[in-house]
């Protein structure tokens, strides 16, 4: 079974530029999460989708971050314009409907963003 | 916003010892509790889940939950150098919503 795919793995940009990250969850997984993990900290939930609807985006900085999950499958997270404090690993995770309740999240390898 | 706190690290234990990791959470209605392990430069992976008060054992790992005290812990018996990682406590509400991670505790097991 293929895991959660993310791209790009690494991205270096200048502040005020834009960047987009892509995630393809495990086939059949209804729930998709985007987390931001700053070095030395735990993952912080940015947005949670169930199918193509948003369940929770309360911690998404909506003035600069946006995310979409068209057709309830893959998802894109965009940052525009980027700030220095956005330097982090962006983790995508997915779960089945049952798995979301049981905590079984499957993570991709992450996309490491460096903002200069 | 739900908060999850963990004991500050890093925690160092000798090989073969018991490592004890602690976590507290703020939201009383939290339903499910999890421990994830994250090796340096890797993504988190689930190692234990617990839903009701008491202890749950899986091999060398034991999770303990006390909902009245809003406290969950993880014990690792016979610690091995391969257990050296960051351990993340995570808490979940109903239906998979509000899945929140703590800041993590870094564990080093010394040979």
mmCIF file of C-alpha atoms in Angstrom:
data_model
loop_
_atom_site.group_PDB
_atom_site.id
_atom_site.type_symbol
_atom_site.label_atom_id
_atom_site.label_comp_id
_atom_site.label_asym_id
_atom_site.label_seq_id
_atom_site.Cartn_x
_atom_site.Cartn_y
_atom_site.Cartn_z
ATOM 1 C CA UNK A 1 0.000 0.000 0.000
ATOM 2 C CA UNK A 2 1.436 3.367 -0.982
ATOM 3 C CA UNK A 3 1.967 5.834 1.860
ATOM 4 C CA UNK A 4 1.256 9.547 2.067
ATOM 5 C CA UNK A 5 3.144 11.351 -0.679
ATOM 6 C CA UNK A 6 4.399 14.899 -0.285
ATOM 7 C CA UNK A 7 6.347 17.243 -2.527
ATOM 8 C CA UNK A 8 8.656 19.004 -2.691
ATOM 9 C CA UNK A 9 10.834 17.558 0.088
ATOM 10 C CA UNK A 10 12.866 20.737 0.393
ATOM 11 C CA UNK A 11 12.247 24.333 -0.615
ATOM 12 C CA UNK A 12 14.300 27.465 -0.056
ATOM 13 C CA UNK A 13 12.711 30.838 -0.817
ATOM 14 C CA UNK A 14 13.207 34.484 0.019
ATOM 15 C CA UNK A 15 10.787 36.240 2.344
ATOM 16 C CA UNK A 16 7.725 37.661 0.623
ATOM 17 C CA UNK A 17 7.870 34.967 -2.062
ATOM 18 C CA UNK A 18 5.208 32.308 -2.400
ATOM 19 C CA UNK A 19 5.409 28.534 -2.100
ATOM 20 C CA UNK A 20 3.042 25.606 -2.531
ATOM 21 C CA UNK A 21 3.153 22.115 -1.067
ATOM 22 C CA UNK A 22 1.308 19.118 -2.382
ATOM 23 C CA UNK A 23 0.015 16.050 -0.576
ATOM 24 C CA UNK A 24 -1.550 12.839 -1.824
ATOM 25 C CA UNK A 25 -3.037 10.802 1.039
ATOM 26 C CA UNK A 26 -3.359 7.062 1.324
ATOM 27 C CA UNK A 27 -6.020 5.815 -1.049
ATOM 28 C CA UNK A 28 -9.441 5.774 0.574
ATOM 29 C CA UNK A 29 -8.493 7.952 3.540
ATOM 30 C CA UNK A 30 -11.248 10.500 4.087
ATOM 31 C CA UNK A 31 -9.398 12.749 6.536
ATOM 32 C CA UNK A 32 -6.367 14.840 5.652
ATOM 33 C CA UNK A 33 -4.343 17.029 8.001
ATOM 34 C CA UNK A 34 -1.677 19.676 7.443
ATOM 35 C CA UNK A 35 0.689 20.303 10.350
ATOM 36 C CA UNK A 36 3.487 22.820 10.790
ATOM 37 C CA UNK A 37 6.449 21.616 12.833
ATOM 38 C CA UNK A 38 9.023 24.185 13.815
ATOM 39 C CA UNK A 39 12.388 22.759 14.896
ATOM 40 C CA UNK A 40 12.248 21.563 18.500
ATOM 41 C CA UNK A 41 8.458 21.838 18.769
ATOM 42 C CA UNK A 42 5.542 19.481 18.369
ATOM 43 C CA UNK A 43 3.406 19.493 15.225
ATOM 44 C CA UNK A 44 0.829 22.289 15.138
ATOM 45 C CA UNK A 45 -2.411 21.592 13.295
ATOM 46 C CA UNK A 46 -3.018 24.082 10.499
ATOM 47 C CA UNK A 47 -6.053 22.571 8.823
ATOM 48 C CA UNK A 48 -8.081 19.361 8.815
ATOM 49 C CA UNK A 49 -10.231 18.196 5.917
ATOM 50 C CA UNK A 50 -12.809 15.467 5.873
ATOM 51 C CA UNK A 51 -13.377 14.539 2.254
ATOM 52 C CA UNK A 52 -13.340 17.975 0.602
ATOM 53 C CA UNK A 53 -14.814 19.898 3.558
ATOM 54 C CA UNK A 54 -12.871 21.790 6.219
ATOM 55 C CA UNK A 55 -13.283 20.408 9.753
ATOM 56 C CA UNK A 56 -10.876 22.724 11.558
ATOM 57 C CA UNK A 57 -8.784 25.650 10.308
ATOM 58 C CA UNK A 58 -8.764 27.681 13.493
ATOM 59 C CA UNK A 59 -4.956 27.898 13.613
ATOM 60 C CA UNK A 60 -4.379 28.586 9.929
ATOM 61 C CA UNK A 61 -3.010 32.136 9.412
ATOM 62 C CA UNK A 62 -5.539 32.939 6.757
ATOM 63 C CA UNK A 63 -3.942 36.220 5.743
ATOM 64 C CA UNK A 64 -1.062 34.292 4.185
ATOM 65 C CA UNK A 65 -1.868 30.574 4.230
ATOM 66 C CA UNK A 66 -4.465 28.807 2.143
ATOM 67 C CA UNK A 67 -5.281 25.162 1.567
ATOM 68 C CA UNK A 68 -7.629 23.244 -0.629
ATOM 69 C CA UNK A 69 -8.597 19.644 -1.164
ATOM 70 C CA UNK A 70 -10.355 19.426 -4.469
ATOM 71 C CA UNK A 71 -12.386 16.272 -5.124
ATOM 72 C CA UNK A 72 -11.586 15.034 -1.634
ATOM 73 C CA UNK A 73 -8.296 13.431 -2.613
ATOM 74 C CA UNK A 74 -5.022 15.329 -2.866
ATOM 75 C CA UNK A 75 -4.416 18.678 -1.248
ATOM 76 C CA UNK A 76 -2.319 21.806 -1.717
ATOM 77 C CA UNK A 77 -1.071 24.166 0.994
ATOM 78 C CA UNK A 78 0.057 27.610 -0.141
ATOM 79 C CA UNK A 79 1.938 30.360 1.640
ATOM 80 C CA UNK A 80 1.903 33.850 0.161
ATOM 81 C CA UNK A 81 3.816 35.940 1.108
ATOM 82 C CA UNK A 82 6.232 33.908 3.197
ATOM 83 C CA UNK A 83 7.801 35.237 6.382
ATOM 84 C CA UNK A 84 10.992 34.164 8.130
ATOM 85 C CA UNK A 85 8.946 32.504 10.907
ATOM 86 C CA UNK A 86 7.329 30.184 8.359
ATOM 87 C CA UNK A 87 10.561 28.184 8.210
ATOM 88 C CA UNK A 88 9.438 24.735 9.321
ATOM 89 C CA UNK A 89 8.586 21.243 8.185
ATOM 90 C CA UNK A 90 5.078 20.977 6.769
ATOM 91 C CA UNK A 91 3.661 17.551 7.492
ATOM 92 C CA UNK A 92 0.699 16.047 5.754
ATOM 93 C CA UNK A 93 -1.145 13.174 7.414
ATOM 94 C CA UNK A 94 -4.180 11.137 6.529
ATOM 95 C CA UNK A 95 -6.515 8.753 8.303
ATOM 96 C CA UNK A 96 -9.553 6.705 7.602
ATOM 97 C CA UNK A 97 -12.779 7.900 9.209
ATOM 98 C CA UNK A 98 -12.359 5.301 11.920
ATOM 99 C CA UNK A 99 -8.644 5.959 12.193
ATOM 100 C CA UNK A 100 -9.206 9.630 12.892
ATOM 101 C CA UNK A 101 -11.107 8.688 16.022
ATOM 102 C CA UNK A 102 -8.551 6.087 17.041
ATOM 103 C CA UNK A 103 -5.587 8.362 16.429
ATOM 104 C CA UNK A 104 -4.006 6.363 13.698
ATOM 105 C CA UNK A 105 -2.602 9.106 11.542
ATOM 106 C CA UNK A 106 -0.226 8.220 8.751
ATOM 107 C CA UNK A 107 2.324 10.921 8.009
ATOM 108 C CA UNK A 108 4.182 11.780 4.844
ATOM 109 C CA UNK A 109 7.903 12.516 4.911
ATOM 110 C CA UNK A 110 7.259 16.244 5.168
ATOM 111 C CA UNK A 111 8.271 19.302 3.185
ATOM 112 C CA UNK A 112 11.065 21.335 4.735
ATOM 113 C CA UNK A 113 10.755 25.071 4.051
ATOM 114 C CA UNK A 114 13.552 27.544 4.626
ATOM 115 C CA UNK A 115 12.704 31.234 4.271
ATOM 116 C CA UNK A 116 15.710 33.544 3.890
ATOM 117 C CA UNK B 1 -7.835 26.005 22.221
ATOM 118 C CA UNK B 2 -6.931 22.666 23.687
ATOM 119 C CA UNK B 3 -3.438 22.504 25.239
ATOM 120 C CA UNK B 4 -1.161 19.545 25.762
ATOM 121 C CA UNK B 5 1.898 19.812 27.988
ATOM 122 C CA UNK B 6 4.763 17.376 28.385
ATOM 123 C CA UNK B 7 7.651 17.138 30.827
ATOM 124 C CA UNK B 8 10.578 19.135 29.576
ATOM 125 C CA UNK B 9 13.559 17.222 28.328
ATOM 126 C CA UNK B 10 15.866 16.044 27.333
ATOM 127 C CA UNK B 11 15.517 12.898 29.393
ATOM 128 C CA UNK B 12 18.527 10.621 29.626
ATOM 129 C CA UNK B 13 18.354 7.077 30.968
ATOM 130 C CA UNK B 14 20.884 4.231 30.903
ATOM 131 C CA UNK B 15 20.256 1.206 28.733
ATOM 132 C CA UNK B 16 17.983 -1.288 30.468
ATOM 133 C CA UNK B 17 16.353 1.315 32.726
ATOM 134 C CA UNK B 18 12.716 2.449 32.760
ATOM 135 C CA UNK B 19 11.969 5.719 30.976
ATOM 136 C CA UNK B 20 8.942 7.660 32.220
ATOM 137 C CA UNK B 21 7.279 10.274 30.033
ATOM 138 C CA UNK B 22 4.433 12.472 31.260
ATOM 139 C CA UNK B 23 1.694 14.510 29.628
ATOM 140 C CA UNK B 24 -1.160 16.688 30.837
ATOM 141 C CA UNK B 25 -4.027 18.105 28.817
ATOM 142 C CA UNK B 26 -6.422 20.970 29.334
ATOM 143 C CA UNK B 27 -9.643 19.868 27.634
ATOM 144 C CA UNK B 28 -11.755 17.699 29.947
ATOM 145 C CA UNK B 29 -13.873 16.376 27.100
ATOM 146 C CA UNK B 30 -10.889 14.826 25.335
ATOM 147 C CA UNK B 31 -11.711 11.271 24.395
ATOM 148 C CA UNK B 32 -8.618 9.595 23.078
ATOM 149 C CA UNK B 33 -4.928 9.775 23.923
ATOM 150 C CA UNK B 34 -1.890 8.755 21.948
ATOM 151 C CA UNK B 35 1.857 8.480 22.049
ATOM 152 C CA UNK B 36 3.823 9.025 18.876
ATOM 153 C CA UNK B 37 7.542 8.511 18.412
ATOM 154 C CA UNK B 38 9.566 10.769 16.124
ATOM 155 C CA UNK B 39 13.138 10.008 15.194
ATOM 156 C CA UNK B 40 15.319 12.947 14.222
ATOM 157 C CA UNK B 41 14.526 14.094 10.696
ATOM 158 C CA UNK B 42 11.622 11.647 10.385
ATOM 159 C CA UNK B 43 7.863 11.882 10.666
ATOM 160 C CA UNK B 44 5.883 10.829 13.746
ATOM 161 C CA UNK B 45 4.666 7.252 14.051
ATOM 162 C CA UNK B 46 1.978 5.950 16.387
ATOM 163 C CA UNK B 47 3.225 3.626 19.135
ATOM 164 C CA UNK B 48 0.391 3.556 21.702
ATOM 165 C CA UNK B 49 -3.203 4.615 22.096
ATOM 166 C CA UNK B 50 -5.377 4.602 25.225
ATOM 167 C CA UNK B 51 -9.026 5.497 25.666
ATOM 168 C CA UNK B 52 -10.069 4.515 29.200
ATOM 169 C CA UNK B 53 -8.630 5.034 32.650
ATOM 170 C CA UNK B 54 -5.950 2.623 33.771
ATOM 171 C CA UNK B 55 -2.982 0.943 32.182
ATOM 172 C CA UNK B 56 -2.459 -0.480 28.719
ATOM 173 C CA UNK B 57 0.574 -2.598 27.966
ATOM 174 C CA UNK B 58 2.133 -3.409 24.598
ATOM 175 C CA UNK B 59 5.469 -5.158 24.782
ATOM 176 C CA UNK B 60 7.944 -2.894 26.565
ATOM 177 C CA UNK B 61 5.534 0.043 26.476
ATOM 178 C CA UNK B 62 2.845 0.860 29.047
ATOM 179 C CA UNK B 63 0.473 3.789 28.713
ATOM 180 C CA UNK B 64 -1.377 5.064 31.768
ATOM 181 C CA UNK B 65 -4.415 7.335 31.733
ATOM 182 C CA UNK B 66 -6.093 9.242 34.551
ATOM 183 C CA UNK B 67 -8.922 11.364 33.174
ATOM 184 C CA UNK B 68 -9.785 12.883 36.560
ATOM 185 C CA UNK B 69 -6.258 14.298 36.783
ATOM 186 C CA UNK B 70 -6.103 14.938 33.021
ATOM 187 C CA UNK B 71 -2.861 13.039 32.920
ATOM 188 C CA UNK B 72 -1.396 10.427 30.629
ATOM 189 C CA UNK B 73 2.006 8.798 30.808
ATOM 190 C CA UNK B 74 4.212 6.381 28.890
ATOM 191 C CA UNK B 75 6.623 3.958 30.512
ATOM 192 C CA UNK B 76 9.313 2.263 28.463
ATOM 193 C CA UNK B 77 10.816 -0.751 30.182
ATOM 194 C CA UNK B 78 14.256 -2.162 29.391
ATOM 195 C CA UNK B 79 15.106 0.977 27.409
ATOM 196 C CA UNK B 80 17.276 0.449 24.341
ATOM 197 C CA UNK B 81 19.465 2.919 22.448
ATOM 198 C CA UNK B 82 17.027 2.504 19.545
ATOM 199 C CA UNK B 83 14.346 4.086 21.753
ATOM 200 C CA UNK B 84 16.245 7.395 21.584
ATOM 201 C CA UNK B 85 13.770 9.745 19.914
ATOM 202 C CA UNK B 86 11.265 12.480 20.648
ATOM 203 C CA UNK B 87 7.994 11.243 22.148
ATOM 204 C CA UNK B 88 4.895 13.215 21.316
ATOM 205 C CA UNK B 89 1.712 13.069 23.358
ATOM 206 C CA UNK B 90 -1.450 13.687 21.326
ATOM 207 C CA UNK B 91 -5.046 14.217 22.361
ATOM 208 C CA UNK B 92 -8.206 13.869 20.304
ATOM 209 C CA UNK B 93 -11.786 14.952 20.671
ATOM 210 C CA UNK B 94 -14.842 13.245 19.269
ATOM 211 C CA UNK B 95 -14.851 12.038 15.677
ATOM 212 C CA UNK B 96 -11.174 12.777 15.120
ATOM 213 C CA UNK B 97 -11.519 16.507 15.530
ATOM 214 C CA UNK B 98 -9.003 18.758 17.200
ATOM 215 C CA UNK B 99 -6.109 16.340 17.060
ATOM 216 C CA UNK B 100 -3.506 18.219 19.091
ATOM 217 C CA UNK B 101 0.114 17.287 19.776
ATOM 218 C CA UNK B 102 2.224 18.290 22.750
ATOM 219 C CA UNK B 103 5.700 19.819 22.370
ATOM 220 C CA UNK B 104 7.441 16.465 22.766
ATOM 221 C CA UNK B 105 10.037 15.074 25.148
ATOM 222 C CA UNK B 106 13.402 14.047 23.769
ATOM 223 C CA UNK B 107 14.655 10.756 25.206
ATOM 224 C CA UNK B 108 18.258 9.612 25.053
ATOM 225 C CA UNK B 109 19.093 6.037 26.072
ATOM 226 C CA UNK B 110 22.766 5.754 26.865
ATOM 227 C CA UNK B 111 24.583 2.464 26.105
#
